[in-house]
Amino acid sequence: MISQQVLKPGDKLPSLRKLAQQLSVSIPTVKQAYYHLEGQGRIYSKEKSGYFLFNGEQNTLPRRCKLPINPTQVNKQSLIEQVYEGIHAPHEAKFGIANPVTAMGDEAILAKMMRSALKQAGEQLLQYGAMDGLLKLKQQIVQRYLHMGLSVVADDIVITNGAQEALAIALQCVTQPGDVVAIESPGYFGIIELIENLGLQAIEIPVCPDDGLWLEDLAHALTKHDVKACVCSTSINNPIGSFMPDSRRQSLLQMLVENNVTLIEDDVYGDLYFTKHRGKPAQYYAQPGQVITCDSFSKTAAPSYRVGWMLAPGHAARARRYKRALSCSSSLINQWVLAEYLASGAYDRHLKKLRLRLQENKQKMLACIRSAFPIETRISDPRGGCVVWLELGASIDGGTLFNMAMAQGISLTPGQLFSASERFQNCIRLSYGLPWQDKHEASLKRLGELVQVLSDKKRGP
Ligand SMILES: Cc1ncc(COP(=O)(O)O)c(C=O)c1O
């Protein structure tokens, strides 16, 4: 009806009941279809009025943000600390934590494998493991890269305590305090915190909601500043959910290589894609030394295992030294269980289900936001991962909304956390990586009301 222009921009769509009757399908089927259209930004719902067709011209994605053109000394730690503590406290609706496995965990299988590991090799598994990781886990990781067409050797892999440690080691391998590092903006606050702690400076490069890092802006920054490394999610960005196509990953790498800049790629959401295929890590296109890939099982299996890795051809010897100095080794028993989990095929089966569940959750969350938030709200359309990024009305402060929402048992992450400078004050990130329940719809409605209160207050009587 939309493509044949039976429905024109602004028209009301048929009611769920009417369309279900007309097409001889169930009402939930029509509702699901409307959720999808709403998620794509083609229709929107108004409370008690039904669904309406958007004006085709309307772009509802967050806009490209003007960022500082010079490197920034980062000073975000106290804000990050405050929000981090807040969002990890118990809440009715935990939209503040990006923990996709809670949408669909595989606890029963992992528990069984843990019991069997203890039975088989208990004494050995409670000791210190090899400093750079358990060989049989590394071999499983090598196999996974081989499936992506990437030929790597176990010696180039260092197992770490989550991707966070991998990122920290990678930065230390290629920078000195005071150096300039290019980062995504908005980008994951863990990287911003690392930059602050390592005494580095950040140059922020904007992220396009569709395709990831704006390469033109990066090219400009590279001509102006002596950038030593670029940390970037080559697959799916947190918090915007963009997906960088393979051709752009290649262009990104080429640009960095020409400027002698090491790419530190953060691929933690790589397996949680909603696109047809998984993107290839930039490492696939690189020569040794050009890219350090950081990844983990935190977003796909169990964040508490704290098992991640870095794939660092050309940097592995240095990375091992840092790993030893920082934490000796990572949990042997957890690595063992993960190796068994991967080898059994259960991990891949779980990933398939998790991706589907996250896509369902995304559609539900976007539908709720579109009906409950003021019409001027701009919403990203995640191509993977578990978070959505909202640009609220210009006068709304994400920090104030954070405090108001927390007081009502709803957690969220204020936008300021995702910038090394003071950008994104009117933005927030919400996670749909949770076991979706009716209470989440009610909480989103409540959140939409709070946003409305704030925008009415600013507008005045
Ligand atoms: C983009 C991104 N990179 C890295 C990490 C850190 O992952 P890990 O928990 O494996 O240390 C996170 C965690 O939230 C993340 O969102």
Short mmCIF file of C-alpha atoms and ligand atoms in Angstrom, two decimals:
data_model
loop_
_atom_site.label_atom_id
_atom_site.label_comp_id
_atom_site.label_asym_id
_atom_site.label_seq_id
_atom_site.Cartn_x
_atom_site.Cartn_y
_atom_site.Cartn_z
CA MET A 1 0.00 0.00 0.00
CA ILE A 2 2.90 2.33 0.70
CA SER A 3 4.76 1.57 -2.53
CA GLN A 4 1.56 1.73 -4.62
CA GLN A 5 0.74 5.05 -2.94
CA VAL A 6 -2.62 3.84 -1.72
CA LEU A 7 -1.26 5.30 1.50
CA LYS A 8 0.15 8.83 1.30
CA PRO A 9 2.55 10.52 3.76
CA GLY A 10 0.69 11.34 6.96
CA ASP A 11 -2.17 8.86 6.24
CA LYS A 12 -3.47 6.60 8.94
CA LEU A 13 -2.78 2.89 8.43
CA PRO A 14 -5.59 0.34 8.68
CA SER A 15 -6.22 -0.88 12.23
CA LEU A 16 -4.59 -4.15 13.27
CA ARG A 17 -7.96 -5.89 13.37
CA LYS A 18 -9.06 -4.62 9.96
CA LEU A 19 -5.82 -5.55 8.19
CA ALA A 20 -5.73 -8.95 9.90
CA GLN A 21 -9.23 -9.67 8.59
CA GLN A 22 -8.41 -8.34 5.15
CA LEU A 23 -5.27 -10.48 4.81
CA SER A 24 -6.60 -13.49 6.75
CA VAL A 25 -3.69 -13.43 9.17
CA SER A 26 -3.59 -13.06 12.94
CA ILE A 27 -3.52 -9.70 14.71
CA PRO A 28 -0.04 -10.42 16.24
CA THR A 29 1.29 -10.99 12.69
CA VAL A 30 0.08 -7.57 11.58
CA LYS A 31 1.42 -6.07 14.79
CA GLN A 32 4.83 -7.61 14.09
CA ALA A 33 4.81 -6.17 10.56
CA TYR A 34 3.92 -2.74 11.93
CA TYR A 35 6.76 -3.05 14.48
CA HIS A 36 9.15 -3.70 11.60
CA LEU A 37 7.94 -0.72 9.60
CA GLU A 38 8.13 1.40 12.69
CA GLY A 39 11.66 0.16 13.40
CA GLN A 40 12.62 1.23 9.85
CA GLY A 41 11.22 4.69 10.53
CA ARG A 42 8.53 4.37 7.82
CA ILE A 43 5.52 4.55 10.13
CA TYR A 44 4.91 5.77 13.66
CA SER A 45 2.24 5.15 16.24
CA LYS A 46 0.27 7.64 18.28
CA GLU A 47 -1.22 6.60 21.54
CA LYS A 48 -4.93 5.71 21.25
CA SER A 49 -4.93 6.86 17.59
CA GLY A 50 -3.19 4.08 15.64
CA TYR A 51 -0.37 3.97 13.12
CA PHE A 52 0.54 6.69 10.60
CA LEU A 53 2.78 6.90 7.58
CA PHE A 54 5.83 9.13 8.00
CA ASN A 55 6.56 11.85 5.54
CA GLY A 56 8.98 10.14 3.10
CA GLU A 57 11.41 13.08 3.26
CA GLN A 58 11.79 12.87 6.99
CA ASN A 59 15.16 11.60 8.19
CA THR A 60 14.81 10.51 11.78
CA LEU A 61 18.37 9.29 12.31
CA PRO A 62 20.69 11.17 14.68
CA ARG A 63 22.61 13.96 12.94
CA ARG A 64 26.33 14.33 12.25
CA CYS A 65 27.77 16.26 15.14
CA LYS A 66 30.28 19.09 14.98
CA LEU A 67 33.31 18.02 17.00
CA PRO A 68 36.45 19.77 18.23
CA ILE A 69 39.03 19.95 15.45
CA ASN A 70 41.96 19.71 17.85
CA PRO A 71 42.98 16.84 20.13
CA THR A 72 41.32 16.85 23.54
CA GLN A 73 42.89 16.21 26.92
CA VAL A 74 40.40 13.77 28.42
CA ASN A 75 38.82 14.35 31.81
CA LYS A 76 35.84 12.06 32.00
CA GLN A 77 36.71 9.63 34.73
CA SER A 78 34.59 11.04 37.53
CA LEU A 79 31.48 11.25 35.33
CA ILE A 80 32.03 7.70 34.07
CA GLU A 81 32.54 6.48 37.66
CA GLN A 82 29.33 8.11 38.84
CA VAL A 83 27.20 6.73 35.99
CA TYR A 84 28.86 3.30 36.13
CA GLU A 85 28.02 2.90 39.81
CA GLY A 86 24.47 4.08 39.17
CA ILE A 87 23.67 1.76 36.31
CA HIS A 88 25.05 -1.30 38.06
CA ALA A 89 22.72 -0.85 41.04
CA PRO A 90 19.49 -2.93 40.95
CA HIS A 91 16.78 -1.48 38.68
CA GLU A 92 13.35 -2.33 37.40
CA ALA A 93 14.40 -1.61 33.82
CA LYS A 94 18.12 -1.91 33.09
CA PHE A 95 18.45 0.03 29.87
CA GLY A 96 21.81 1.38 31.03
CA ILE A 97 23.94 -1.76 30.68
CA ALA A 98 25.02 -3.16 27.31
CA ASN A 99 24.90 -6.82 28.23
CA PRO A 100 23.32 -8.65 25.27
CA VAL A 101 23.64 -12.15 26.70
CA THR A 102 20.99 -11.35 29.29
CA ALA A 103 18.52 -11.27 26.36
CA MET A 104 19.18 -14.97 25.90
CA GLY A 105 21.86 -16.64 27.97
CA ASP A 106 23.15 -20.19 27.58
CA GLU A 107 23.62 -20.79 31.34
CA ALA A 108 22.44 -24.39 31.39
CA ILE A 109 25.01 -25.55 28.82
CA LEU A 110 27.79 -23.45 30.31
CA ALA A 111 27.03 -24.83 33.78
CA LYS A 112 27.12 -28.40 32.46
CA MET A 113 30.44 -27.76 30.75
CA MET A 114 31.88 -26.18 33.88
CA ARG A 115 30.91 -29.24 35.96
CA SER A 116 32.38 -31.58 33.42
CA ALA A 117 35.60 -29.51 33.21
CA LEU A 118 36.04 -29.71 36.98
CA LYS A 119 35.41 -33.44 36.91
CA GLN A 120 37.85 -34.06 34.06
CA ALA A 121 40.72 -31.78 35.02
CA GLY A 122 39.73 -30.00 38.23
CA GLU A 123 43.11 -29.84 39.91
CA GLN A 124 44.93 -28.62 36.80
CA LEU A 125 42.24 -26.04 36.02
CA LEU A 126 42.51 -24.34 39.39
CA GLN A 127 46.18 -23.46 38.80
CA TYR A 128 47.76 -20.55 36.92
CA GLY A 129 47.44 -21.05 33.18
CA ALA A 130 49.83 -20.16 30.36
CA MET A 131 50.55 -16.43 30.48
CA ASP A 132 49.25 -15.70 26.98
CA GLY A 133 46.32 -18.13 27.11
CA LEU A 134 45.16 -21.71 26.80
CA LEU A 135 46.31 -23.23 23.51
CA LYS A 136 43.11 -25.12 22.87
CA LEU A 137 41.07 -21.92 23.15
CA LYS A 138 43.47 -20.10 20.86
CA GLN A 139 43.10 -22.92 18.33
CA GLN A 140 39.33 -22.51 18.41
CA ILE A 141 39.72 -18.78 17.80
CA VAL A 142 42.08 -19.52 14.89
CA GLN A 143 39.38 -21.81 13.42
CA ARG A 144 36.81 -19.05 13.67
CA TYR A 145 39.06 -16.64 11.79
CA LEU A 146 39.71 -19.31 9.16
CA HIS A 147 35.95 -19.49 8.60
CA MET A 148 36.00 -15.76 7.91
CA GLY A 149 38.75 -16.36 5.34
CA LEU A 150 41.50 -15.00 7.59
CA SER A 151 44.57 -17.17 8.00
CA VAL A 152 46.17 -16.57 11.42
CA VAL A 153 48.44 -18.45 13.82
CA ALA A 154 47.86 -19.12 17.51
CA ASP A 155 51.18 -17.42 18.35
CA ASP A 156 49.74 -14.07 17.24
CA ILE A 157 46.89 -14.37 19.76
CA VAL A 158 47.16 -13.25 23.38
CA ILE A 159 44.25 -14.14 25.65
CA THR A 160 43.29 -11.22 27.89
CA ASN A 161 40.89 -10.30 30.68
CA GLY A 162 38.08 -9.17 28.41
CA ALA A 163 38.40 -6.87 25.41
CA GLN A 164 39.10 -3.98 27.79
CA GLU A 165 42.50 -5.41 28.72
CA ALA A 166 43.18 -6.18 25.04
CA LEU A 167 42.47 -2.53 24.16
CA ALA A 168 44.68 -1.30 27.00
CA ILE A 169 47.58 -3.49 25.91
CA ALA A 170 47.10 -2.57 22.25
CA LEU A 171 47.26 1.15 23.07
CA GLN A 172 50.39 0.64 25.15
CA CYS A 173 52.03 -1.31 22.34
CA VAL A 174 51.76 1.56 19.86
CA THR A 175 51.62 4.83 21.83
CA GLN A 176 53.54 6.89 24.39
CA PRO A 177 51.92 9.27 26.92
CA GLY A 178 50.97 12.53 25.19
CA ASP A 179 50.36 10.89 21.79
CA VAL A 180 47.20 11.60 19.82
CA VAL A 181 44.72 8.78 19.21
CA ALA A 182 41.77 9.03 16.81
CA ILE A 183 38.55 7.66 18.28
CA GLU A 184 34.91 7.35 17.23
CA SER A 185 32.47 9.93 18.46
CA PRO A 186 30.10 8.87 19.86
CA GLY A 187 32.21 5.92 20.97
CA TYR A 188 32.51 3.41 23.79
CA PHE A 189 33.39 5.17 27.07
CA GLY A 190 35.79 2.38 28.14
CA ILE A 191 38.16 3.59 25.41
CA ILE A 192 37.78 7.20 26.51
CA GLU A 193 38.67 6.14 30.05
CA LEU A 194 41.73 4.24 28.82
CA ILE A 195 42.94 7.28 26.89
CA GLU A 196 42.67 9.39 30.04
CA ASN A 197 44.47 6.81 32.19
CA LEU A 198 47.30 6.32 29.71
CA GLY A 199 47.87 10.09 29.45
CA LEU A 200 46.96 10.16 25.74
CA GLN A 201 45.00 12.79 23.82
CA ALA A 202 41.87 12.06 21.81
CA ILE A 203 40.87 13.43 18.45
CA GLU A 204 37.18 12.68 17.95
CA ILE A 205 35.95 11.53 14.54
CA PRO A 206 32.17 11.53 13.96
CA VAL A 207 30.30 8.30 13.31
CA CYS A 208 27.63 8.05 10.63
CA PRO A 209 24.55 6.15 11.91
CA ASP A 210 24.64 3.90 8.83
CA ASP A 211 28.23 3.18 7.88
CA GLY A 212 30.42 3.95 10.88
CA LEU A 213 33.33 6.36 11.03
CA TRP A 214 33.16 9.33 8.62
CA LEU A 215 36.28 8.70 6.60
CA GLU A 216 36.45 12.24 5.19
CA ASP A 217 36.71 13.61 8.72
CA LEU A 218 39.38 11.08 9.58
CA ALA A 219 41.34 12.00 6.44
CA HIS A 220 41.16 15.67 7.47
CA ALA A 221 42.35 14.90 11.03
CA LEU A 222 45.26 12.86 9.68
CA THR A 223 46.51 15.78 7.62
CA LYS A 224 46.34 18.15 10.62
CA HIS A 225 47.64 16.02 13.50
CA ASP A 226 50.34 13.51 14.23
CA VAL A 227 47.97 10.63 15.02
CA LYS A 228 49.64 7.47 16.33
CA ALA A 229 46.70 5.08 16.49
CA CYS A 230 43.04 4.90 15.56
CA VAL A 231 40.71 2.91 17.84
CA CYS A 232 37.54 2.03 16.03
CA SER A 233 34.76 -0.56 15.99
CA THR A 234 35.21 -1.80 12.44
CA SER A 235 32.02 -3.82 12.78
CA ILE A 236 29.23 -2.44 14.95
CA ASN A 237 29.63 0.79 16.85
CA ASN A 238 28.58 1.17 20.48
CA PRO A 239 26.45 3.34 21.07
CA ILE A 240 25.04 4.13 17.60
CA GLY A 241 24.81 0.59 16.16
CA SER A 242 26.23 1.52 12.73
CA PHE A 243 27.77 -1.23 10.57
CA MET A 244 30.88 -0.45 8.56
CA PRO A 245 30.67 -2.20 5.17
CA ASP A 246 33.72 -4.22 4.09
CA SER A 247 34.64 -1.72 1.37
CA ARG A 248 34.84 1.09 3.96
CA ARG A 249 36.95 -1.09 6.27
CA GLN A 250 39.40 -1.45 3.39
CA SER A 251 39.40 2.30 2.69
CA LEU A 252 39.88 3.02 6.38
CA LEU A 253 42.86 0.71 6.57
CA GLN A 254 44.41 2.09 3.40
CA MET A 255 44.11 5.63 4.72
CA LEU A 256 45.72 4.68 8.04
CA VAL A 257 48.53 2.70 6.42
CA GLU A 258 49.35 5.64 4.13
CA ASN A 259 49.67 7.82 7.23
CA ASN A 260 51.61 5.26 9.27
CA VAL A 261 48.84 4.96 11.88
CA THR A 262 48.06 1.63 13.58
CA LEU A 263 44.44 0.54 13.56
CA ILE A 264 43.20 -0.92 16.84
CA GLU A 265 39.95 -2.54 15.83
CA ASP A 266 37.36 -3.31 18.46
CA ASP A 267 35.29 -6.23 17.20
CA VAL A 268 33.33 -7.18 20.34
CA TYR A 269 29.98 -6.83 18.56
CA GLY A 270 31.19 -8.39 15.28
CA ASP A 271 29.20 -11.62 15.77
CA LEU A 272 26.00 -9.80 16.71
CA TYR A 273 25.23 -8.48 13.23
CA PHE A 274 21.69 -8.07 11.82
CA THR A 275 22.97 -7.71 8.27
CA LYS A 276 23.03 -10.72 5.94
CA HIS A 277 26.68 -11.53 6.60
CA ARG A 278 29.29 -10.88 9.22
CA GLY A 279 31.78 -8.23 8.14
CA LYS A 280 35.40 -9.26 7.80
CA PRO A 281 37.74 -7.86 10.47
CA ALA A 282 40.03 -5.18 8.99
CA GLN A 283 42.85 -7.57 9.94
CA TYR A 284 41.81 -9.57 6.87
CA TYR A 285 43.05 -6.79 4.57
CA ALA A 286 46.20 -5.96 6.56
CA GLN A 287 49.91 -6.76 6.55
CA PRO A 288 51.51 -7.73 9.90
CA GLY A 289 51.84 -4.75 12.24
CA GLN A 290 49.11 -2.62 10.64
CA VAL A 291 46.13 -3.80 12.72
CA ILE A 292 45.58 -5.08 16.25
CA THR A 293 42.22 -6.79 16.61
CA CYS A 294 40.59 -6.80 20.07
CA ASP A 295 37.65 -9.04 20.87
CA SER A 296 36.03 -11.03 23.68
CA PHE A 297 33.28 -13.45 24.66
CA SER A 298 31.68 -10.85 26.95
CA LYS A 299 28.92 -9.80 24.55
CA THR A 300 28.19 -13.28 23.23
CA ALA A 301 28.77 -15.83 26.01
CA ALA A 302 29.49 -14.55 29.52
CA PRO A 303 30.90 -11.17 30.55
CA SER A 304 31.80 -12.53 33.99
CA TYR A 305 34.30 -14.98 32.47
CA ARG A 306 36.45 -11.97 31.56
CA VAL A 307 37.92 -13.77 28.59
CA GLY A 308 38.95 -11.74 25.59
CA TRP A 309 41.85 -11.72 23.17
CA MET A 310 43.99 -9.69 20.89
CA LEU A 311 45.14 -10.77 17.48
CA ALA A 312 48.31 -8.82 17.00
CA PRO A 313 50.59 -9.98 14.16
CA GLY A 314 53.79 -7.96 14.42
CA HIS A 315 53.04 -6.84 17.99
CA ALA A 316 52.55 -10.15 19.79
CA ALA A 317 55.91 -10.28 21.62
CA ARG A 318 55.39 -6.80 23.06
CA ALA A 319 51.76 -7.55 23.89
CA ARG A 320 52.82 -10.67 25.83
CA ARG A 321 55.21 -8.60 27.95
CA TYR A 322 52.46 -6.12 28.84
CA LYS A 323 50.03 -8.94 29.58
CA ARG A 324 52.50 -10.58 31.96
CA ALA A 325 53.19 -7.30 33.72
CA LEU A 326 49.51 -6.44 34.04
CA SER A 327 47.80 -9.67 35.09
CA CYS A 328 50.06 -12.73 34.62
CA SER A 329 47.33 -14.76 32.93
CA SER A 330 43.56 -15.06 32.52
CA SER A 331 41.22 -17.50 34.25
CA LEU A 332 42.21 -20.97 33.08
CA ILE A 333 38.96 -22.70 33.96
CA ASN A 334 36.90 -20.14 32.07
CA GLN A 335 39.12 -20.46 29.01
CA TRP A 336 38.78 -24.23 29.18
CA VAL A 337 34.98 -24.09 29.33
CA LEU A 338 34.87 -21.65 26.43
CA ALA A 339 37.15 -23.86 24.34
CA GLU A 340 34.80 -26.80 24.93
CA TYR A 341 31.76 -24.63 24.23
CA LEU A 342 33.18 -23.47 20.89
CA ALA A 343 34.38 -26.95 19.88
CA SER A 344 30.96 -28.51 20.60
CA GLY A 345 29.17 -26.21 18.13
CA ALA A 346 26.87 -25.00 20.93
CA TYR A 347 28.34 -21.49 20.75
CA ASP A 348 27.41 -21.04 17.10
CA ARG A 349 23.91 -22.38 17.69
CA HIS A 350 23.56 -19.94 20.58
CA LEU A 351 24.83 -17.01 18.48
CA LYS A 352 22.16 -17.62 15.85
CA LYS A 353 19.40 -17.54 18.46
CA LEU A 354 20.89 -14.55 20.25
CA ARG A 355 21.02 -12.50 17.04
CA LEU A 356 17.36 -13.23 16.35
CA ARG A 357 16.32 -12.40 19.90
CA LEU A 358 18.22 -9.12 19.81
CA GLN A 359 16.56 -8.16 16.52
CA GLU A 360 13.14 -8.85 18.01
CA ASN A 361 14.01 -6.79 21.07
CA LYS A 362 15.28 -3.98 18.89
CA GLN A 363 12.00 -3.83 16.96
CA LYS A 364 10.01 -3.79 20.19
CA MET A 365 12.16 -1.08 21.71
CA LEU A 366 12.09 1.13 18.60
CA ALA A 367 8.33 0.75 18.35
CA CYS A 368 7.88 1.80 21.99
CA ILE A 369 10.22 4.77 21.60
CA ARG A 370 8.46 5.98 18.49
CA SER A 371 5.11 5.92 20.20
CA ALA A 372 6.17 7.22 23.62
CA PHE A 373 8.83 9.87 22.91
CA PRO A 374 8.29 13.36 21.51
CA ILE A 375 8.16 13.46 17.72
CA GLU A 376 11.43 15.42 17.39
CA THR A 377 13.40 12.48 18.88
CA ARG A 378 15.97 11.10 16.46
CA ILE A 379 16.70 7.40 16.78
CA SER A 380 19.49 5.24 15.38
CA ASP A 381 18.58 2.06 13.54
CA PRO A 382 21.13 -0.45 14.88
CA ARG A 383 22.54 -2.90 12.34
CA GLY A 384 23.67 -5.17 15.15
CA GLY A 385 24.60 -5.22 18.83
CA CYS A 386 22.24 -4.35 21.64
CA VAL A 387 22.00 -0.57 21.95
CA VAL A 388 20.09 2.30 20.39
CA TRP A 389 21.16 5.95 20.40
CA LEU A 390 18.64 8.75 20.83
CA GLU A 391 19.13 12.40 20.02
CA LEU A 392 16.53 14.26 22.07
CA GLY A 393 15.34 17.83 21.64
CA ALA A 394 18.25 20.29 21.70
CA SER A 395 17.34 21.71 25.12
CA ILE A 396 17.13 18.39 26.95
CA ASP A 397 19.99 17.38 29.19
CA GLY A 398 20.74 13.64 29.19
CA GLY A 399 22.32 13.93 32.65
CA THR A 400 19.16 15.42 34.17
CA LEU A 401 17.05 12.75 32.49
CA PHE A 402 19.46 10.11 33.85
CA ASN A 403 18.87 11.30 37.45
CA MET A 404 15.10 11.52 36.99
CA ALA A 405 14.89 8.07 35.40
CA MET A 406 17.14 6.44 38.02
CA ALA A 407 14.84 7.77 40.74
CA GLN A 408 12.05 5.80 39.05
CA GLY A 409 14.00 2.55 38.75
CA ILE A 410 14.94 3.04 35.09
CA SER A 411 18.60 3.05 34.13
CA LEU A 412 20.05 4.55 30.95
CA THR A 413 23.40 5.94 29.83
CA PRO A 414 23.71 9.69 29.27
CA GLY A 415 25.25 10.74 25.96
CA GLN A 416 28.10 12.79 27.48
CA LEU A 417 29.85 9.55 28.40
CA PHE A 418 30.44 8.74 24.75
CA SER A 419 32.47 11.84 23.94
CA ALA A 420 35.99 12.75 25.02
CA SER A 421 34.87 16.41 24.99
CA GLU A 422 31.48 17.77 26.06
CA ARG A 423 29.35 16.59 23.14
CA PHE A 424 26.06 14.69 23.11
CA GLN A 425 24.53 16.44 26.15
CA ASN A 426 21.07 15.90 24.62
CA CYS A 427 21.61 12.24 23.76
CA ILE A 428 21.10 8.97 25.61
CA ARG A 429 21.88 5.33 24.96
CA LEU A 430 19.36 2.58 25.73
CA SER A 431 20.08 -1.15 25.73
CA TYR A 432 17.64 -3.75 24.46
CA GLY A 433 20.00 -6.52 25.56
CA LEU A 434 17.64 -7.78 28.24
CA PRO A 435 14.92 -10.41 28.72
CA TRP A 436 12.07 -8.37 27.20
CA GLN A 437 8.96 -8.08 29.40
CA ASP A 438 5.84 -5.92 29.57
CA LYS A 439 7.47 -3.89 32.34
CA HIS A 440 10.06 -2.68 29.82
CA GLU A 441 7.33 -1.26 27.59
CA ALA A 442 5.81 0.50 30.59
CA SER A 443 9.23 1.87 31.57
CA LEU A 444 9.86 3.23 28.07
CA LYS A 445 6.49 4.92 28.17
CA ARG A 446 7.44 6.47 31.51
CA LEU A 447 10.77 7.56 30.10
CA GLY A 448 9.04 9.18 27.14
CA GLU A 449 6.85 11.10 29.60
CA LEU A 450 9.93 12.30 31.49
CA VAL A 451 11.46 13.55 28.24
CA GLN A 452 8.20 15.36 27.49
CA VAL A 453 8.23 16.95 30.97
CA LEU A 454 11.77 18.20 30.40
CA SER A 455 11.00 19.61 26.98
CA ASP A 456 7.80 21.34 28.27
CA LYS A 457 9.81 22.84 31.15
CA LYS A 458 12.35 24.32 28.75
CA ARG A 459 9.65 25.67 26.47
CA GLY A 460 7.82 27.25 29.40
CA PRO A 461 4.10 28.08 29.59
C1 LIG B 1 32.58 -1.43 22.22
C2 LIG B 1 33.12 -2.16 23.40
N1 LIG B 1 34.40 -2.52 23.43
C3 LIG B 1 34.94 -3.18 24.46
C4 LIG B 1 34.18 -3.50 25.56
C5 LIG B 1 34.82 -4.21 26.72
O1 LIG B 1 34.51 -5.58 26.64
P1 LIG B 1 34.89 -6.61 27.79
O2 LIG B 1 33.74 -6.69 28.71
O3 LIG B 1 35.17 -7.89 27.05
O4 LIG B 1 36.12 -6.11 28.47
C6 LIG B 1 32.83 -3.14 25.60
C7 LIG B 1 32.00 -3.43 26.78
O5 LIG B 1 30.98 -2.86 27.02
C8 LIG B 1 32.29 -2.46 24.48
O6 LIG B 1 31.00 -2.08 24.45
#
